[in-house]
Amino acid sequence: AIAKFAKKKIPKELTEEKFDAVKVEKRLMQLCAGCPHRTSFWSIKKALGLDKIVAGDIGCYMIGVHPPNNILDFVSCMGASIGISHGISKAGGKPIAFIGDSTFFHAGIPALINAVHNKGNLLLMILDNRTTAMTGHQPHPGVGLTGMGEETKALAIEDVVNACGVENVRVVNAYNIEEFVKTAKELYSLPGVSVIVAKGECRLQTVRKLARSGAKIPKFEFVEQPDEEKTKELEAFGCPAIRKRKNIFYIDKNLCWGCGACTQIFKGIKPKVEG
């Protein structure tokens, strides 16, 4: 069929063609520039450190296993972050579990009910990026659209969590690091099951909306260079739009999607003034 479309004849004999090996630069598994999961990981590390057991689940945030995030200790299957964390809490300590909005609706609710019913002790992070990003941006029950794109009733995740019996529930802006850190410290100190719903739209989705509306994506730049301590923090934050050439930091305008989270980490990054 392809040969017919291309108007080419299929050769009677196929010959093997050899190509020279090409050295490709190694790349880390990375979240997109502007991803709200990056600031969620960063906020939890800042608030609670890296000495806790942290469970992951199935979604883009699985990348939290890899550097530079280095926050998730394990990932198993959908919904397992809550169930395994509940079991670990019975052996002592208080684990942290990360689960996405879609995965929570799909497989996390029974595990959360079980953790509450059986007196578990954990902090659950529900990362609400308003879509099922990893598999193609399908809607879920929290966004108010059916699978066919028709408007329907949206279920607020925090209401579902309350209905599961969780008394300590907070909703935070995933991009507000200061608010996030304060909330995480507060809820982690409480006994039992506590939940933080971190709301921040998938940046791919946000950028598409901005493009359709004709709005410009905000841009940022370094107005001063970081010292050694801030250099380590920026590298640990791991935004792919923050680049370095000949030991000079800059923001790649082709990669930056304008979330502005980096300005909360290093005050030497400012909005770029067009002119």
PDB file of C-alpha atoms in Angstrom:
ATOM      1  CA  ALA A   1       0.000   0.000   0.000  1.00  0.00           C
ATOM      2  CA  ILE A   2       2.850   2.391   0.831  1.00  0.00           C
ATOM      3  CA  ALA A   3       4.643   1.539  -2.417  1.00  0.00           C
ATOM      4  CA  LYS A   4       1.482   2.277  -4.361  1.00  0.00           C
ATOM      5  CA  PHE A   5       1.008   5.582  -2.574  1.00  0.00           C
ATOM      6  CA  ALA A   6       4.661   6.551  -3.132  1.00  0.00           C
ATOM      7  CA  LYS A   7       4.490   5.341  -6.753  1.00  0.00           C
ATOM      8  CA  LYS A   8       7.522   3.136  -6.276  1.00  0.00           C
ATOM      9  CA  LYS A   9       8.093  -0.498  -7.133  1.00  0.00           C
ATOM     10  CA  ILE A  10       8.929  -2.967  -4.404  1.00  0.00           C
ATOM     11  CA  PRO A  11      12.434  -4.365  -5.062  1.00  0.00           C
ATOM     12  CA  LYS A  12      12.636  -8.102  -5.679  1.00  0.00           C
ATOM     13  CA  GLU A  13      15.666  -8.384  -3.422  1.00  0.00           C
ATOM     14  CA  LEU A  14      16.123  -6.465  -0.182  1.00  0.00           C
ATOM     15  CA  THR A  15      19.648  -5.463   0.738  1.00  0.00           C
ATOM     16  CA  GLU A  16      20.847  -4.648   4.221  1.00  0.00           C
ATOM     17  CA  GLU A  17      22.057  -1.095   4.653  1.00  0.00           C
ATOM     18  CA  LYS A  18      24.590  -0.382   7.359  1.00  0.00           C
ATOM     19  CA  PHE A  19      24.825   2.912   9.170  1.00  0.00           C
ATOM     20  CA  ASP A  20      27.709   4.352  11.125  1.00  0.00           C
ATOM     21  CA  ALA A  21      27.189   4.455  14.877  1.00  0.00           C
ATOM     22  CA  VAL A  22      26.297   7.890  16.155  1.00  0.00           C
ATOM     23  CA  LYS A  23      27.217   9.000  19.641  1.00  0.00           C
ATOM     24  CA  VAL A  24      24.127  10.479  21.260  1.00  0.00           C
ATOM     25  CA  GLU A  25      24.323  12.617  24.376  1.00  0.00           C
ATOM     26  CA  LYS A  26      22.815  10.967  27.433  1.00  0.00           C
ATOM     27  CA  ARG A  27      19.557  12.466  28.609  1.00  0.00           C
ATOM     28  CA  LEU A  28      17.919  12.157  31.999  1.00  0.00           C
ATOM     29  CA  MET A  29      14.286  11.112  32.225  1.00  0.00           C
ATOM     30  CA  GLN A  30      12.684  14.482  32.817  1.00  0.00           C
ATOM     31  CA  LEU A  31       9.350  16.060  33.498  1.00  0.00           C
ATOM     32  CA  CYS A  32       8.374  18.760  31.001  1.00  0.00           C
ATOM     33  CA  ALA A  33       9.448  22.328  31.622  1.00  0.00           C
ATOM     34  CA  GLY A  34       6.805  23.935  33.816  1.00  0.00           C
ATOM     35  CA  CYS A  35       5.374  20.620  35.055  1.00  0.00           C
ATOM     36  CA  PRO A  36       3.482  21.063  38.360  1.00  0.00           C
ATOM     37  CA  HIS A  37       4.779  17.695  39.564  1.00  0.00           C
ATOM     38  CA  ARG A  38       8.299  19.146  39.707  1.00  0.00           C
ATOM     39  CA  THR A  39       7.255  21.841  42.187  1.00  0.00           C
ATOM     40  CA  SER A  40       5.253  19.268  44.167  1.00  0.00           C
ATOM     41  CA  PHE A  41       8.336  17.071  44.536  1.00  0.00           C
ATOM     42  CA  TRP A  42      10.488  20.078  45.381  1.00  0.00           C
ATOM     43  CA  SER A  43       8.062  21.337  48.037  1.00  0.00           C
ATOM     44  CA  ILE A  44       7.852  17.969  49.790  1.00  0.00           C
ATOM     45  CA  LYS A  45      11.649  17.623  49.827  1.00  0.00           C
ATOM     46  CA  LYS A  46      11.971  21.120  51.269  1.00  0.00           C
ATOM     47  CA  ALA A  47       9.267  20.523  53.870  1.00  0.00           C
ATOM     48  CA  LEU A  48      10.036  16.984  55.015  1.00  0.00           C
ATOM     49  CA  GLY A  49      13.486  16.047  53.714  1.00  0.00           C
ATOM     50  CA  LEU A  50      14.517  12.797  52.061  1.00  0.00           C
ATOM     51  CA  ASP A  51      14.620  10.514  55.100  1.00  0.00           C
ATOM     52  CA  LYS A  52      10.986   9.371  54.742  1.00  0.00           C
ATOM     53  CA  ILE A  53       9.691   6.386  52.780  1.00  0.00           C
ATOM     54  CA  VAL A  54       7.989   7.804  49.678  1.00  0.00           C
ATOM     55  CA  ALA A  55       5.729   5.724  47.432  1.00  0.00           C
ATOM     56  CA  GLY A  56       4.961   6.498  43.805  1.00  0.00           C
ATOM     57  CA  ASP A  57       2.153   5.443  41.505  1.00  0.00           C
ATOM     58  CA  ILE A  58       1.448   5.184  37.785  1.00  0.00           C
ATOM     59  CA  GLY A  59       1.686   8.429  35.811  1.00  0.00           C
ATOM     60  CA  CYS A  60       4.148  11.054  34.593  1.00  0.00           C
ATOM     61  CA  TYR A  61       5.286  11.501  38.198  1.00  0.00           C
ATOM     62  CA  MET A  62       6.941   8.053  38.093  1.00  0.00           C
ATOM     63  CA  ILE A  63       9.933  10.051  36.853  1.00  0.00           C
ATOM     64  CA  GLY A  64      10.335  11.075  40.506  1.00  0.00           C
ATOM     65  CA  VAL A  65      12.321   7.844  40.924  1.00  0.00           C
ATOM     66  CA  HIS A  66      15.114   9.234  38.745  1.00  0.00           C
ATOM     67  CA  PRO A  67      17.605  12.076  39.214  1.00  0.00           C
ATOM     68  CA  PRO A  68      17.482  14.949  39.751  1.00  0.00           C
ATOM     69  CA  ASN A  69      14.150  14.458  41.584  1.00  0.00           C
ATOM     70  CA  ASN A  70      15.282  11.371  43.534  1.00  0.00           C
ATOM     71  CA  ILE A  71      12.219  11.374  45.747  1.00  0.00           C
ATOM     72  CA  LEU A  72      10.249   8.161  45.076  1.00  0.00           C
ATOM     73  CA  ASP A  73      11.545   4.976  46.693  1.00  0.00           C
ATOM     74  CA  PHE A  74       9.374   2.617  44.656  1.00  0.00           C
ATOM     75  CA  VAL A  75       6.547   2.380  42.115  1.00  0.00           C
ATOM     76  CA  SER A  76       4.375  -0.718  41.772  1.00  0.00           C
ATOM     77  CA  CYS A  77       0.942  -0.551  40.140  1.00  0.00           C
ATOM     78  CA  MET A  78      -2.108   1.722  40.008  1.00  0.00           C
ATOM     79  CA  GLY A  79      -3.350   2.563  43.491  1.00  0.00           C
ATOM     80  CA  ALA A  80      -0.531   0.670  45.213  1.00  0.00           C
ATOM     81  CA  SER A  81       1.110   3.836  46.563  1.00  0.00           C
ATOM     82  CA  ILE A  82      -1.676   4.188  49.129  1.00  0.00           C
ATOM     83  CA  GLY A  83      -2.071   0.502  49.967  1.00  0.00           C
ATOM     84  CA  ILE A  84       1.637  -0.184  50.405  1.00  0.00           C
ATOM     85  CA  SER A  85       2.129   3.032  52.407  1.00  0.00           C
ATOM     86  CA  HIS A  86      -0.699   1.954  54.698  1.00  0.00           C
ATOM     87  CA  GLY A  87       1.018  -1.389  55.258  1.00  0.00           C
ATOM     88  CA  ILE A  88       4.376   0.275  55.906  1.00  0.00           C
ATOM     89  CA  SER A  89       2.780   2.587  58.471  1.00  0.00           C
ATOM     90  CA  LYS A  90       1.733  -0.470  60.473  1.00  0.00           C
ATOM     91  CA  ALA A  91       5.415  -1.339  60.873  1.00  0.00           C
ATOM     92  CA  GLY A  92       6.192   2.118  62.251  1.00  0.00           C
ATOM     93  CA  GLY A  93       7.003   5.471  60.726  1.00  0.00           C
ATOM     94  CA  LYS A  94       4.865   7.657  58.525  1.00  0.00           C
ATOM     95  CA  PRO A  95       5.296   7.215  54.761  1.00  0.00           C
ATOM     96  CA  ILE A  96       4.335   9.679  52.029  1.00  0.00           C
ATOM     97  CA  ALA A  97       2.374   8.526  48.989  1.00  0.00           C
ATOM     98  CA  PHE A  98       2.081  10.264  45.609  1.00  0.00           C
ATOM     99  CA  ILE A  99      -0.804   9.515  43.258  1.00  0.00           C
ATOM    100  CA  GLY A 100      -2.190  11.363  40.244  1.00  0.00           C
ATOM    101  CA  ASP A 101      -5.743  12.603  39.825  1.00  0.00           C
ATOM    102  CA  SER A 102      -6.698  10.050  37.153  1.00  0.00           C
ATOM    103  CA  THR A 103      -5.071   7.168  39.002  1.00  0.00           C
ATOM    104  CA  PHE A 104      -6.818   8.212  42.203  1.00  0.00           C
ATOM    105  CA  PHE A 105     -10.226   7.992  40.527  1.00  0.00           C
ATOM    106  CA  HIS A 106      -9.295   4.741  38.788  1.00  0.00           C
ATOM    107  CA  ALA A 107      -7.697   2.764  41.607  1.00  0.00           C
ATOM    108  CA  GLY A 108      -6.892   4.917  44.629  1.00  0.00           C
ATOM    109  CA  ILE A 109     -10.265   5.334  46.305  1.00  0.00           C
ATOM    110  CA  PRO A 110     -10.629   1.761  47.692  1.00  0.00           C
ATOM    111  CA  ALA A 111      -7.078   1.899  49.091  1.00  0.00           C
ATOM    112  CA  LEU A 112      -7.766   5.262  50.755  1.00  0.00           C
ATOM    113  CA  ILE A 113     -10.965   3.959  52.355  1.00  0.00           C
ATOM    114  CA  ASN A 114      -9.049   0.932  53.621  1.00  0.00           C
ATOM    115  CA  ALA A 115      -6.284   3.119  55.083  1.00  0.00           C
ATOM    116  CA  VAL A 116      -8.825   5.268  56.946  1.00  0.00           C
ATOM    117  CA  HIS A 117     -10.890   2.297  58.120  1.00  0.00           C
ATOM    118  CA  ASN A 118      -7.858   0.384  59.411  1.00  0.00           C
ATOM    119  CA  LYS A 119      -6.255   3.406  61.111  1.00  0.00           C
ATOM    120  CA  GLY A 120      -3.318   3.935  58.780  1.00  0.00           C
ATOM    121  CA  ASN A 121      -0.794   6.707  59.342  1.00  0.00           C
ATOM    122  CA  LEU A 122       0.360   8.421  56.143  1.00  0.00           C
ATOM    123  CA  LEU A 123       0.408  11.627  54.129  1.00  0.00           C
ATOM    124  CA  LEU A 124      -1.152  11.284  50.686  1.00  0.00           C
ATOM    125  CA  MET A 125      -0.308  13.705  47.882  1.00  0.00           C
ATOM    126  CA  ILE A 126      -2.898  13.777  45.090  1.00  0.00           C
ATOM    127  CA  LEU A 127      -1.363  15.524  42.079  1.00  0.00           C
ATOM    128  CA  ASP A 128      -4.285  17.111  40.245  1.00  0.00           C
ATOM    129  CA  ASN A 129      -3.037  18.272  36.848  1.00  0.00           C
ATOM    130  CA  ARG A 130      -6.559  18.324  35.382  1.00  0.00           C
ATOM    131  CA  THR A 131      -6.018  15.548  32.836  1.00  0.00           C
ATOM    132  CA  THR A 132      -4.662  12.065  32.150  1.00  0.00           C
ATOM    133  CA  ALA A 133      -1.439  13.393  30.679  1.00  0.00           C
ATOM    134  CA  MET A 134       0.687  10.258  30.364  1.00  0.00           C
ATOM    135  CA  THR A 135      -1.691   8.412  28.031  1.00  0.00           C
ATOM    136  CA  GLY A 136      -2.851  11.273  25.805  1.00  0.00           C
ATOM    137  CA  HIS A 137      -4.756  13.857  27.878  1.00  0.00           C
ATOM    138  CA  GLN A 138      -7.994  11.959  28.287  1.00  0.00           C
ATOM    139  CA  PRO A 139     -10.503  13.555  30.710  1.00  0.00           C
ATOM    140  CA  HIS A 140     -11.287  12.017  34.100  1.00  0.00           C
ATOM    141  CA  PRO A 141     -14.253  12.437  36.492  1.00  0.00           C
ATOM    142  CA  GLY A 142     -12.703  15.550  38.030  1.00  0.00           C
ATOM    143  CA  VAL A 143     -12.569  17.743  34.911  1.00  0.00           C
ATOM    144  CA  GLY A 144     -16.222  17.967  33.857  1.00  0.00           C
ATOM    145  CA  LEU A 145     -15.891  16.355  30.420  1.00  0.00           C
ATOM    146  CA  THR A 146     -16.891  12.894  29.210  1.00  0.00           C
ATOM    147  CA  GLY A 147     -14.584  10.719  27.160  1.00  0.00           C
ATOM    148  CA  MET A 148     -16.327  12.142  24.079  1.00  0.00           C
ATOM    149  CA  GLY A 149     -15.698  15.721  25.144  1.00  0.00           C
ATOM    150  CA  GLU A 150     -19.233  16.520  26.296  1.00  0.00           C
ATOM    151  CA  GLU A 151     -19.796  18.646  29.398  1.00  0.00           C
ATOM    152  CA  THR A 152     -20.781  16.687  32.499  1.00  0.00           C
ATOM    153  CA  LYS A 153     -20.699  16.897  36.278  1.00  0.00           C
ATOM    154  CA  ALA A 154     -17.199  17.311  37.705  1.00  0.00           C
ATOM    155  CA  LEU A 155     -16.314  15.605  40.975  1.00  0.00           C
ATOM    156  CA  ALA A 156     -14.059  17.635  43.274  1.00  0.00           C
ATOM    157  CA  ILE A 157     -11.256  15.367  44.474  1.00  0.00           C
ATOM    158  CA  GLU A 158     -11.253  16.969  47.927  1.00  0.00           C
ATOM    159  CA  ASP A 159     -14.967  16.136  48.297  1.00  0.00           C
ATOM    160  CA  VAL A 160     -14.318  12.510  47.349  1.00  0.00           C
ATOM    161  CA  VAL A 161     -11.469  12.379  49.877  1.00  0.00           C
ATOM    162  CA  ASN A 162     -13.775  13.768  52.583  1.00  0.00           C
ATOM    163  CA  ALA A 163     -16.379  11.149  51.680  1.00  0.00           C
ATOM    164  CA  CYS A 164     -13.723   8.452  52.198  1.00  0.00           C
ATOM    165  CA  GLY A 165     -13.521   9.554  55.829  1.00  0.00           C
ATOM    166  CA  VAL A 166     -10.388  11.718  55.717  1.00  0.00           C
ATOM    167  CA  GLU A 167     -10.746  14.656  58.099  1.00  0.00           C
ATOM    168  CA  ASN A 168      -7.508  16.507  57.332  1.00  0.00           C
ATOM    169  CA  VAL A 169      -7.638  17.588  53.687  1.00  0.00           C
ATOM    170  CA  ARG A 170      -5.998  20.668  52.171  1.00  0.00           C
ATOM    171  CA  VAL A 171      -6.002  22.025  48.624  1.00  0.00           C
ATOM    172  CA  VAL A 172      -2.849  23.871  47.536  1.00  0.00           C
ATOM    173  CA  ASN A 173      -1.582  25.580  44.406  1.00  0.00           C
ATOM    174  CA  ALA A 174       1.146  23.243  43.152  1.00  0.00           C
ATOM    175  CA  TYR A 175       3.163  26.229  41.926  1.00  0.00           C
ATOM    176  CA  ASN A 176       3.118  28.071  45.263  1.00  0.00           C
ATOM    177  CA  ILE A 177       6.143  26.533  46.976  1.00  0.00           C
ATOM    178  CA  GLU A 178       5.887  28.526  50.223  1.00  0.00           C
ATOM    179  CA  GLU A 179       2.222  27.595  50.737  1.00  0.00           C
ATOM    180  CA  PHE A 180       2.924  23.983  49.802  1.00  0.00           C
ATOM    181  CA  VAL A 181       5.836  23.619  52.251  1.00  0.00           C
ATOM    182  CA  LYS A 182       3.836  25.126  55.120  1.00  0.00           C
ATOM    183  CA  THR A 183       0.849  22.849  54.449  1.00  0.00           C
ATOM    184  CA  ALA A 184       2.993  19.711  54.147  1.00  0.00           C
ATOM    185  CA  LYS A 185       4.704  20.367  57.483  1.00  0.00           C
ATOM    186  CA  GLU A 186       1.354  20.944  59.179  1.00  0.00           C
ATOM    187  CA  LEU A 187      -0.392  17.830  57.855  1.00  0.00           C
ATOM    188  CA  TYR A 188       2.582  15.511  58.281  1.00  0.00           C
ATOM    189  CA  SER A 189       2.628  16.347  61.990  1.00  0.00           C
ATOM    190  CA  LEU A 190      -0.952  15.110  62.423  1.00  0.00           C
ATOM    191  CA  PRO A 191      -1.732  11.465  63.287  1.00  0.00           C
ATOM    192  CA  GLY A 192      -3.702   9.274  60.899  1.00  0.00           C
ATOM    193  CA  VAL A 193      -4.359   9.751  57.191  1.00  0.00           C
ATOM    194  CA  SER A 194      -3.955  13.279  55.832  1.00  0.00           C
ATOM    195  CA  VAL A 195      -4.320  14.388  52.216  1.00  0.00           C
ATOM    196  CA  ILE A 196      -2.969  17.292  50.168  1.00  0.00           C
ATOM    197  CA  VAL A 197      -4.590  17.919  46.785  1.00  0.00           C
ATOM    198  CA  ALA A 198      -1.985  19.792  44.730  1.00  0.00           C
ATOM    199  CA  LYS A 199      -3.735  21.585  41.876  1.00  0.00           C
ATOM    200  CA  GLY A 200      -1.700  22.668  38.863  1.00  0.00           C
ATOM    201  CA  GLU A 201      -2.751  22.149  35.271  1.00  0.00           C
ATOM    202  CA  CYS A 202      -0.521  20.066  33.003  1.00  0.00           C
ATOM    203  CA  ARG A 203       1.672  22.658  31.327  1.00  0.00           C
ATOM    204  CA  LEU A 204       1.165  21.083  27.899  1.00  0.00           C
ATOM    205  CA  GLN A 205      -2.542  21.740  28.277  1.00  0.00           C
ATOM    206  CA  THR A 206      -2.000  25.301  29.538  1.00  0.00           C
ATOM    207  CA  VAL A 207       0.313  26.169  26.643  1.00  0.00           C
ATOM    208  CA  ARG A 208      -2.209  24.842  24.124  1.00  0.00           C
ATOM    209  CA  LYS A 209      -4.911  27.043  25.629  1.00  0.00           C
ATOM    210  CA  LEU A 210      -2.624  30.079  25.521  1.00  0.00           C
ATOM    211  CA  ALA A 211      -1.784  29.377  21.877  1.00  0.00           C
ATOM    212  CA  ARG A 212      -5.455  29.077  20.908  1.00  0.00           C
ATOM    213  CA  SER A 213      -6.309  32.341  22.648  1.00  0.00           C
ATOM    214  CA  GLY A 214      -3.388  34.172  21.074  1.00  0.00           C
ATOM    215  CA  ALA A 215      -1.880  34.997  24.475  1.00  0.00           C
ATOM    216  CA  LYS A 216       1.884  35.022  24.887  1.00  0.00           C
ATOM    217  CA  ILE A 217       3.708  32.601  27.152  1.00  0.00           C
ATOM    218  CA  PRO A 218       5.512  34.527  29.933  1.00  0.00           C
ATOM    219  CA  LYS A 219       9.290  34.443  29.604  1.00  0.00           C
ATOM    220  CA  PHE A 220      12.003  34.691  32.264  1.00  0.00           C
ATOM    221  CA  GLU A 221      15.716  35.444  32.350  1.00  0.00           C
ATOM    222  CA  PHE A 222      18.708  35.484  34.702  1.00  0.00           C
ATOM    223  CA  VAL A 223      19.473  39.046  35.759  1.00  0.00           C
ATOM    224  CA  GLU A 224      22.283  37.781  37.991  1.00  0.00           C
ATOM    225  CA  GLN A 225      24.183  34.521  38.343  1.00  0.00           C
ATOM    226  CA  PRO A 226      23.638  32.163  41.316  1.00  0.00           C
ATOM    227  CA  ASP A 227      26.236  31.430  43.973  1.00  0.00           C
ATOM    228  CA  GLU A 228      27.415  27.878  44.676  1.00  0.00           C
ATOM    229  CA  GLU A 229      24.500  27.045  46.991  1.00  0.00           C
ATOM    230  CA  LYS A 230      21.837  28.320  44.598  1.00  0.00           C
ATOM    231  CA  THR A 231      23.586  26.597  41.686  1.00  0.00           C
ATOM    232  CA  LYS A 232      23.114  23.263  43.453  1.00  0.00           C
ATOM    233  CA  GLU A 233      19.459  24.066  44.125  1.00  0.00           C
ATOM    234  CA  LEU A 234      18.744  24.995  40.510  1.00  0.00           C
ATOM    235  CA  GLU A 235      20.443  21.822  39.290  1.00  0.00           C
ATOM    236  CA  ALA A 236      18.488  19.744  41.820  1.00  0.00           C
ATOM    237  CA  PHE A 237      15.227  21.423  40.758  1.00  0.00           C
ATOM    238  CA  GLY A 238      15.915  20.060  37.296  1.00  0.00           C
ATOM    239  CA  CYS A 239      13.903  22.244  34.940  1.00  0.00           C
ATOM    240  CA  PRO A 240      15.120  21.434  31.397  1.00  0.00           C
ATOM    241  CA  ALA A 241      14.649  25.080  30.349  1.00  0.00           C
ATOM    242  CA  ILE A 242      17.348  26.184  32.798  1.00  0.00           C
ATOM    243  CA  ARG A 243      20.582  25.669  30.894  1.00  0.00           C
ATOM    244  CA  LYS A 244      24.259  26.347  31.477  1.00  0.00           C
ATOM    245  CA  ARG A 245      26.953  27.174  28.934  1.00  0.00           C
ATOM    246  CA  LYS A 246      30.547  27.874  29.973  1.00  0.00           C
ATOM    247  CA  ASN A 247      29.356  28.059  33.609  1.00  0.00           C
ATOM    248  CA  ILE A 248      26.825  30.776  32.737  1.00  0.00           C
ATOM    249  CA  PHE A 249      23.173  30.035  33.493  1.00  0.00           C
ATOM    250  CA  TYR A 250      20.483  31.067  31.049  1.00  0.00           C
ATOM    251  CA  ILE A 251      16.878  30.171  30.290  1.00  0.00           C
ATOM    252  CA  ASP A 252      16.239  28.539  26.932  1.00  0.00           C
ATOM    253  CA  LYS A 253      13.373  30.572  25.487  1.00  0.00           C
ATOM    254  CA  ASN A 254      12.380  27.660  23.251  1.00  0.00           C
ATOM    255  CA  LEU A 255      11.886  25.341  26.229  1.00  0.00           C
ATOM    256  CA  CYS A 256      10.546  27.706  28.907  1.00  0.00           C
ATOM    257  CA  TRP A 257       6.770  27.507  29.269  1.00  0.00           C
ATOM    258  CA  GLY A 258       6.460  30.373  31.695  1.00  0.00           C
ATOM    259  CA  CYS A 259       5.368  28.741  34.960  1.00  0.00           C
ATOM    260  CA  GLY A 260       7.666  31.040  36.980  1.00  0.00           C
ATOM    261  CA  ALA A 261       8.453  28.427  39.644  1.00  0.00           C
ATOM    262  CA  CYS A 262      12.180  29.067  39.253  1.00  0.00           C
ATOM    263  CA  THR A 263      11.754  32.652  40.503  1.00  0.00           C
ATOM    264  CA  GLN A 264      10.776  31.218  43.895  1.00  0.00           C
ATOM    265  CA  ILE A 265      14.022  29.254  44.082  1.00  0.00           C
ATOM    266  CA  PHE A 266      16.419  31.946  42.882  1.00  0.00           C
ATOM    267  CA  LYS A 267      15.512  35.619  43.120  1.00  0.00           C
ATOM    268  CA  GLY A 268      18.013  36.420  40.364  1.00  0.00           C
ATOM    269  CA  ILE A 269      15.502  35.113  37.813  1.00  0.00           C
ATOM    270  CA  LYS A 270      13.008  37.752  36.714  1.00  0.00           C
ATOM    271  CA  PRO A 271      10.234  38.102  34.110  1.00  0.00           C
ATOM    272  CA  LYS A 272      11.744  39.077  30.787  1.00  0.00           C
ATOM    273  CA  VAL A 273      10.699  42.516  29.576  1.00  0.00           C
ATOM    274  CA  GLU A 274       9.994  42.468  25.867  1.00  0.00           C
ATOM    275  CA  GLY A 275      11.079  45.495  23.947  1.00  0.00           C
TER     276      GLY A 275
END
